[in-house]
Coordinates of C-alpha atoms in Angstrom, one line a residue:
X1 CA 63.2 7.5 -77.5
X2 CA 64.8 10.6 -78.7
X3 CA 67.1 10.5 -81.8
X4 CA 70.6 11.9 -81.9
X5 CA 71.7 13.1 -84.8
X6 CA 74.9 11.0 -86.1
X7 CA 77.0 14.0 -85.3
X8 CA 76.8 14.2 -81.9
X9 CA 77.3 10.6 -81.1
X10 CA 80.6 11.1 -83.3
X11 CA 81.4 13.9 -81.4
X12 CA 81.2 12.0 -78.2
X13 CA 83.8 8.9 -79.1
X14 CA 85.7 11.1 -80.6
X15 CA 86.2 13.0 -77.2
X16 CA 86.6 9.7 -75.4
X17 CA 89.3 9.2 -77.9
X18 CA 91.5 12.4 -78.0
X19 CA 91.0 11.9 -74.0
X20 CA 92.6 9.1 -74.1
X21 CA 95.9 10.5 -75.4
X22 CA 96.1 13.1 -72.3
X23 CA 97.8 12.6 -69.4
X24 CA 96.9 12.8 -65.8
X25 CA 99.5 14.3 -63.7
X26 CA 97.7 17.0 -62.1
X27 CA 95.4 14.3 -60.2
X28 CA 95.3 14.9 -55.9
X29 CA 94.3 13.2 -53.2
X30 CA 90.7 13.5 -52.2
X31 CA 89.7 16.0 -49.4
X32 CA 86.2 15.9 -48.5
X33 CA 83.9 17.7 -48.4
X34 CA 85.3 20.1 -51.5
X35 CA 85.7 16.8 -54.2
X36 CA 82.0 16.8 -53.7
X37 CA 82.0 19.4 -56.0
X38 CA 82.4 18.9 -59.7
X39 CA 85.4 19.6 -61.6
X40 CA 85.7 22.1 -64.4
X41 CA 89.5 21.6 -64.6
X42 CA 89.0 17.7 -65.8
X43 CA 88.1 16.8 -69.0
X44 CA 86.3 13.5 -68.2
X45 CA 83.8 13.0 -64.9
X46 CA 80.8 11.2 -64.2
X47 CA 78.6 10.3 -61.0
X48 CA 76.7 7.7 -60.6
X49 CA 74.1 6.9 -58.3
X50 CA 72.7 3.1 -58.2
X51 CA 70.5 1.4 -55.2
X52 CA 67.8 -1.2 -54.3
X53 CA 64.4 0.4 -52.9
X54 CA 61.6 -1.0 -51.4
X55 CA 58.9 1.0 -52.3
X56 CA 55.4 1.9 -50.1
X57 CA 53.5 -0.5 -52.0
X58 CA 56.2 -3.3 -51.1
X59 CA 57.3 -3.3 -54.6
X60 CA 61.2 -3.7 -55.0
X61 CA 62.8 -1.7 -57.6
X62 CA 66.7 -0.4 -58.4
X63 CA 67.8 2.2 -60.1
X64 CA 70.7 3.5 -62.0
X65 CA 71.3 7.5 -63.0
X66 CA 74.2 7.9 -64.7
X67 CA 75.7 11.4 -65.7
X68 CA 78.4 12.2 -67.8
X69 CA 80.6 15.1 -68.6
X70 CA 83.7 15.0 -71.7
X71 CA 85.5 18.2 -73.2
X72 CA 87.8 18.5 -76.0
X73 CA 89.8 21.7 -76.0
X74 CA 91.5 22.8 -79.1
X75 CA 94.6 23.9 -78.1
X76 CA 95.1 26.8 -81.2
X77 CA 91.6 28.2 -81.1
X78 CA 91.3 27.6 -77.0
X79 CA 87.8 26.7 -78.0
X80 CA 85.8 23.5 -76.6
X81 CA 83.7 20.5 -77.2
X82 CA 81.6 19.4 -74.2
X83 CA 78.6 16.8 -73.9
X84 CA 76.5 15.7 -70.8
X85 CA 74.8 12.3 -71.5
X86 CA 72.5 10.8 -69.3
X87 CA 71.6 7.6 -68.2
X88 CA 68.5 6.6 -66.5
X89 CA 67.0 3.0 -65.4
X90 CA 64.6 1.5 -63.5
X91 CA 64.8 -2.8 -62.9
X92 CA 61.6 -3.6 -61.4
X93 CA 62.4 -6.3 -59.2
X94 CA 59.1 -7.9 -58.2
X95 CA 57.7 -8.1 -62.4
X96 CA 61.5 -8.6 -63.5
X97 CA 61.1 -5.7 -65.9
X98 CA 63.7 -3.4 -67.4
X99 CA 63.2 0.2 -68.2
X100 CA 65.2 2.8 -69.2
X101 CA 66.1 6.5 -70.9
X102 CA 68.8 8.5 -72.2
X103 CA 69.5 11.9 -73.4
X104 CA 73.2 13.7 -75.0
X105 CA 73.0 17.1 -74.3
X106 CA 75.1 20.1 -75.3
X107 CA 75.5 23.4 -74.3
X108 CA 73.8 24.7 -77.5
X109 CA 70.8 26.0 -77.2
X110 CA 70.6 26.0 -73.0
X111 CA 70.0 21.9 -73.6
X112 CA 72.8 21.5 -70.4
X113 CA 73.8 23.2 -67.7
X114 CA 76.9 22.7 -65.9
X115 CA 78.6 24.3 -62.9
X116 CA 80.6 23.7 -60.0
X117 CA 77.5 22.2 -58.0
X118 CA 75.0 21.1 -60.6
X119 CA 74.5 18.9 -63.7
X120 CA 71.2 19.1 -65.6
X121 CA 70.3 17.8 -69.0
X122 CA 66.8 18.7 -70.0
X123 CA 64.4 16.8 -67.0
X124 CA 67.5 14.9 -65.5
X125 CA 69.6 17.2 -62.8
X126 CA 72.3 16.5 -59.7
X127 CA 72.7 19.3 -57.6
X128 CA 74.9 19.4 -54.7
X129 CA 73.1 21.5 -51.5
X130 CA 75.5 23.2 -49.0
X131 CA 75.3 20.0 -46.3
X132 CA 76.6 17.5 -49.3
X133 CA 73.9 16.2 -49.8
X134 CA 72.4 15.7 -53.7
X135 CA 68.8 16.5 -54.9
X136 CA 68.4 13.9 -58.2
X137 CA 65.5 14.3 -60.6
X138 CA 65.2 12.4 -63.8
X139 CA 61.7 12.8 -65.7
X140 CA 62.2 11.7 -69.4
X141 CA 59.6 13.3 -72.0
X142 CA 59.9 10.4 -74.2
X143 CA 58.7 7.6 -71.1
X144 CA 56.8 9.2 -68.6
X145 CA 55.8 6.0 -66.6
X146 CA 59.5 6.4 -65.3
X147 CA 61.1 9.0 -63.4
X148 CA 62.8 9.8 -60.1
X149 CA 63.1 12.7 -57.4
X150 CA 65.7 11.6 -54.3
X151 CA 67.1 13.7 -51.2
X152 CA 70.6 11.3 -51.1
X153 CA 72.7 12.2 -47.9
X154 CA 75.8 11.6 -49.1
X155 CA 76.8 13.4 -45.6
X156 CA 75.5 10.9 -43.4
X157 CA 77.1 7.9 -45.9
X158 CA 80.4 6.0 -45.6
X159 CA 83.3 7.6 -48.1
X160 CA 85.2 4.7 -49.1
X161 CA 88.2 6.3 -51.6
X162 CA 90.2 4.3 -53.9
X163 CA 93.3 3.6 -54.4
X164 CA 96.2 5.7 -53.2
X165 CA 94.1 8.2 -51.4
X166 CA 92.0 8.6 -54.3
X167 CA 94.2 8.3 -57.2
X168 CA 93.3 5.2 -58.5
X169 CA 94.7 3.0 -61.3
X170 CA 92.6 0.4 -64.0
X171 CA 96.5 -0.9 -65.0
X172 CA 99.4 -1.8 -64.1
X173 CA 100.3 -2.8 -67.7
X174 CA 98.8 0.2 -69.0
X175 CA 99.5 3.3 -66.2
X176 CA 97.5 6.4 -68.4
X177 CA 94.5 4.3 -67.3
X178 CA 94.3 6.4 -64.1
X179 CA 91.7 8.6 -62.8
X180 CA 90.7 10.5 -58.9
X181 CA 88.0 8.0 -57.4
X182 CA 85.9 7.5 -54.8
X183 CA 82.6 6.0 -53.8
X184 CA 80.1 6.9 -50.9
X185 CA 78.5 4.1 -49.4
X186 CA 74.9 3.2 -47.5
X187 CA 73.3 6.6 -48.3
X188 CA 70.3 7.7 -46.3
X189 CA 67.8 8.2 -49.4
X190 CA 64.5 9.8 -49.4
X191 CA 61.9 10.7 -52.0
X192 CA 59.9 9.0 -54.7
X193 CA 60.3 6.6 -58.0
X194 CA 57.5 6.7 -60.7
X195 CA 56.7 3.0 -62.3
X196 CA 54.6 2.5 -64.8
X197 CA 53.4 5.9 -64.6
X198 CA 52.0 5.7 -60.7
X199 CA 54.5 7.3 -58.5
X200 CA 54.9 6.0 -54.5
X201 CA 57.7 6.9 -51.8
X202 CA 60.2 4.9 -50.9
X203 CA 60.0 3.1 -47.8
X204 CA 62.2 4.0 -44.5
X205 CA 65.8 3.2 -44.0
X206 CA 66.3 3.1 -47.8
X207 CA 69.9 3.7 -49.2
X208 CA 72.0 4.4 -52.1
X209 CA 75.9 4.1 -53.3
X210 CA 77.0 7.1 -55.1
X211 CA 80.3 6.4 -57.4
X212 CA 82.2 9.8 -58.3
X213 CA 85.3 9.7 -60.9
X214 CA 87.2 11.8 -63.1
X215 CA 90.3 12.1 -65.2
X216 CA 92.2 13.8 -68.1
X217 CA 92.4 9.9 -69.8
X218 CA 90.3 8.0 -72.3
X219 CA 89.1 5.9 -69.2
X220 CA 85.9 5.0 -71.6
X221 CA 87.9 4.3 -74.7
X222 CA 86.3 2.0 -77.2
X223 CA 89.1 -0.4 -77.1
X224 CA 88.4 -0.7 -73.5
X225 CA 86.0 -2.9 -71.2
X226 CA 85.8 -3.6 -67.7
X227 CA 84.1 -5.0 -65.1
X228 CA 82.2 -3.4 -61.8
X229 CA 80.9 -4.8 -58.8
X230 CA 79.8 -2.6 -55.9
X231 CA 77.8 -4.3 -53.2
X232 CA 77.0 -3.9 -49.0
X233 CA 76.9 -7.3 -47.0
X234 CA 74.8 -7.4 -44.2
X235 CA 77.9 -7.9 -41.6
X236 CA 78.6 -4.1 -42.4
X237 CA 81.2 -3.8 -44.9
X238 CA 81.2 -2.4 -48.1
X239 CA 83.1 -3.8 -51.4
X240 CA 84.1 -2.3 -54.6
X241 CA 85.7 -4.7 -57.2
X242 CA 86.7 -4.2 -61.1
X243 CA 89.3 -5.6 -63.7
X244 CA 89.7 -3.8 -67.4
X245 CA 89.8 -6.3 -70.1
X246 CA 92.4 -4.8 -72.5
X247 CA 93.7 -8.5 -73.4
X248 CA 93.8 -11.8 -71.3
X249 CA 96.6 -10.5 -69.0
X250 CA 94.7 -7.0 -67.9
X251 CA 92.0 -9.1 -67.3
X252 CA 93.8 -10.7 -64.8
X253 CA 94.4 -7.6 -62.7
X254 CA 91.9 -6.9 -60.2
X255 CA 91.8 -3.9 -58.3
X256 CA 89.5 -3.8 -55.0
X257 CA 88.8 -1.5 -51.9
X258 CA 86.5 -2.5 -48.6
X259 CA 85.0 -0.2 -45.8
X260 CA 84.8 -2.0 -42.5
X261 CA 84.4 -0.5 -39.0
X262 CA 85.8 3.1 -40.5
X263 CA 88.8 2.1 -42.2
X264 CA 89.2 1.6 -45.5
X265 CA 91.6 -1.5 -47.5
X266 CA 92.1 -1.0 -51.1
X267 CA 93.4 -4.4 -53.0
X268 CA 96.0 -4.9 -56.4
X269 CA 96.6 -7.0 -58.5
X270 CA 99.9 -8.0 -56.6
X271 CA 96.8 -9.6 -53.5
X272 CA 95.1 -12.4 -53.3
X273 CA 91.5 -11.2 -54.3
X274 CA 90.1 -12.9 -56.9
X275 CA 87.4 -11.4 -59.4
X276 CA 86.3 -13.7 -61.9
X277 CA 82.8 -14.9 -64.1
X278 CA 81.6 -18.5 -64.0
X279 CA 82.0 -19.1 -67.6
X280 CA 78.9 -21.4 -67.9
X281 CA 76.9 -19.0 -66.6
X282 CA 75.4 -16.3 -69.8
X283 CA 72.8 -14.5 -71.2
X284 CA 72.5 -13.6 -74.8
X285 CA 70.6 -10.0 -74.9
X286 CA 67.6 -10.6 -77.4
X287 CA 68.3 -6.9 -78.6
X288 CA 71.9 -6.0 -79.2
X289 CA 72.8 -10.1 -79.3
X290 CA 75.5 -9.6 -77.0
X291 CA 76.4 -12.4 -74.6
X292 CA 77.5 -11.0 -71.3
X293 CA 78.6 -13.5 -68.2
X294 CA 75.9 -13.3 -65.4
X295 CA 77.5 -15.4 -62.6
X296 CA 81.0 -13.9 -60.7
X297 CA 82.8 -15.0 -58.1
X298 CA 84.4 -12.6 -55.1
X299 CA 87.1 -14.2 -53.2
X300 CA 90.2 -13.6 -50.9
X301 CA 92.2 -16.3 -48.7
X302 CA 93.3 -13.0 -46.5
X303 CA 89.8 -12.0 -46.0
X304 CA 88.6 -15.3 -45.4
X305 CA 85.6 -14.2 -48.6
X306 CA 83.9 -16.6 -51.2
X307 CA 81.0 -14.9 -52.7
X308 CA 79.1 -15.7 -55.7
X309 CA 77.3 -12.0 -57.3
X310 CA 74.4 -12.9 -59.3
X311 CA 72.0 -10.9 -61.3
X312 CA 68.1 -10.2 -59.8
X313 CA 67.1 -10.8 -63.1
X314 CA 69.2 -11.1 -66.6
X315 CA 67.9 -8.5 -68.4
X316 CA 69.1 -5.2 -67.3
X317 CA 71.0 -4.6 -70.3
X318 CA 70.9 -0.6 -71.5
X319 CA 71.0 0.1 -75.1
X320 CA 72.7 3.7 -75.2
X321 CA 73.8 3.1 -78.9
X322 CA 71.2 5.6 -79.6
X323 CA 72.8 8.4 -77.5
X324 CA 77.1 7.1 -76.8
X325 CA 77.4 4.6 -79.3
X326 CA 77.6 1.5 -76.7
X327 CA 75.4 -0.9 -75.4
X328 CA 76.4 -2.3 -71.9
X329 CA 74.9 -4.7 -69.2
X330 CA 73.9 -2.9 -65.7
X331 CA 71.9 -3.9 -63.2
X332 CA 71.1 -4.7 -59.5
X333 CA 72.8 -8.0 -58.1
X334 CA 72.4 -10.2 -54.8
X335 CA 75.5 -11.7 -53.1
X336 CA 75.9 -14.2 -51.4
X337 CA 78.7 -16.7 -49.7
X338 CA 81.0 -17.0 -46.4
X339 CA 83.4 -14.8 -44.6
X340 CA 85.2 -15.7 -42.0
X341 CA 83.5 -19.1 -41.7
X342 CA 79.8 -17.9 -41.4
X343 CA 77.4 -17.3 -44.3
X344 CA 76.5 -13.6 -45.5
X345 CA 74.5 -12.2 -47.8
X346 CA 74.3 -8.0 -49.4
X347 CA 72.9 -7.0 -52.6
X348 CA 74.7 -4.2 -55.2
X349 CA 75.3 -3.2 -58.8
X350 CA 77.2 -5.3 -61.6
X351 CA 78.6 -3.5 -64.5
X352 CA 79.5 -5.1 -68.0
X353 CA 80.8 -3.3 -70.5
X354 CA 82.4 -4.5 -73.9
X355 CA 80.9 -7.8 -74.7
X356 CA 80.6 -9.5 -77.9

């Protein structure tokens, strides 16, 4: 694992932190294909790519790459901070194993790269080609039996945008907690995932979800936590669902969006849908000694929906105390339930992050 020195980490909450005092009037409504592109303007923006793959060898894997982009600008000197951490795992689904890699890079020293159609960090890289789609690599020096190259055709996937045409709010209570969102869905994905050192393709008809977001607020404030849930049933549709856990009355507001048959239906906290952990249901991470809820519920009268989202396997927790300072809980999910009086099944990601 490679070290960080104490300064940059401090150098990264602190950015989260000043962020968080900024406003974000200047967010628009998304247009495709130019919000593809990344976005200089903003001081916060990540992607996010996540997705289950069945490999050649008929070994089931997922796989999260993460990257990350926050600036401070000093408003006398006009000089700026920016980092570009990285996160990379692979959850081996067949051996339930978790593996994973991170880097926090800088500008200093050619360490990052950043412009309006590519992010690269050392061996990790997103690069947007002229069709929209993304080449992503991730090759870590310090754990070469893991690494990644995918063709995702973001082109060919479903665009599911959040919110009010993209600009979508984390609060009611708390309205700076606002950002421009949107997620592309059932990517056609081709390439190759390296386990344990041996590399194989990944079978046909594989796909990805690609989450895009940015902002001018402190969406990733320390005092913050949330909740994610991104999934495809089998009947077609598409579901995003999350809650920020400020106190016990943020956590009640759960904000939601579906893709069905082209359209898209975004949820608030003023709907019925319900997003909510099975309290006796937890797993205390032998690492970090966190205890994170592994069992949730997904429901909505209106959508005739009751879905339980539970974990392939419990530990997919990533340790990134070592790069950002945080240690969250991420990894691939099945679902299963009813809707609309018949049983359904999908699979997805679950995100945790601020546990005790």
């Amino acid at each position: 694992m490679k070290k960080y020195s104490g300064k940059d980490k401090l150098i990264f909450v602190i950015l989260l932190i000043l962020n968080s005092l900024v406003g974000s009037s200047s967010l628009h409504s998304i247009e495709f294909p130019n919000d593809q592109s990344f976005h200089s303007e903003y001081d916060l923006e990540w992607v996010y790519i996540v997705g289950h793959y069945k490999l050649k060898n008929e070994q089931e894997v997922g796989m999260e790459l993460s990257f990350f982009r926050a600036r401070s600008t000093n408003q006398k000197s006009k000089t700026s901070i920016e980092v570009f951490p990285v996160h990379f795992a692979i959850s081996d689904f067949t051996n339930k194993k978790h593996y994973s890699s991170q880097i926090l890079g800088r500008k200093i020293g050619g360490l990052a790269f950043y412009d309006q159609n590519t992010i690269r960090v050392e061996n990790f890289q997103i690069k947007m080609n002229q069709d929209g789609s993304y080449d992503i690599s991730a090759r870590p020096k310090e754990n070469s039996s893991i690494a990644v190259e995918l063709k995702v055709l973001t082109h060919l996937g479903n665009k599911l945008i959040h919110g009010d045409k993209g600009i979508s709010r984390k609060s009611y209570l708390d309205p700076k907690f606002v950002s421009n969102y949107y997620s592309i869905t059932r990517i056609p994905t081709l390439g190759k995932i390296t386990l344990n050192g041996k590399s194989f393709q990944i079978s046909e008809n594989q796909v990805s979800w690609l989450d895009h977001e940015w902002s001018r607020a402190g969406l990733s404030d320390q005092d913050n936590s949330w909740d994610w849930v991104g999934f495809s049933l089998e009947d077609g549709s598409d579901w995003m669902a999350f809650r920020f856990r400020k106190d016990k009355v943020s956590a009640s507001e759960v904000f939601a969006s579906k893709y069905e048959y082209s359209k898209i239906k975004t949820f608030d906290p003023t709907s019925d849908i319900i997003f909510q952990a099975q309290t006796n249901k937890t797993w205390k991470s032998p690492l970090t000694k966190k205890v994170y809820p592994m069992v949730w519920n997904l429901s909505s009268k209106s959508e005739n929906l009751d879905l339980v989202i539970e974990p392939i396997f419990y530990e997919q927790e990533f340790d990134a105390r070592k790069s950002t300072g945080l240690a969250y809980w991420e990894g691939g999910v099945r679902v299963k339930g009813m809707r609309n009086g018949k049983p359904v099944n999908g699979k997805g990601y679950l995100e945790l992050k601020g546990y005790k």
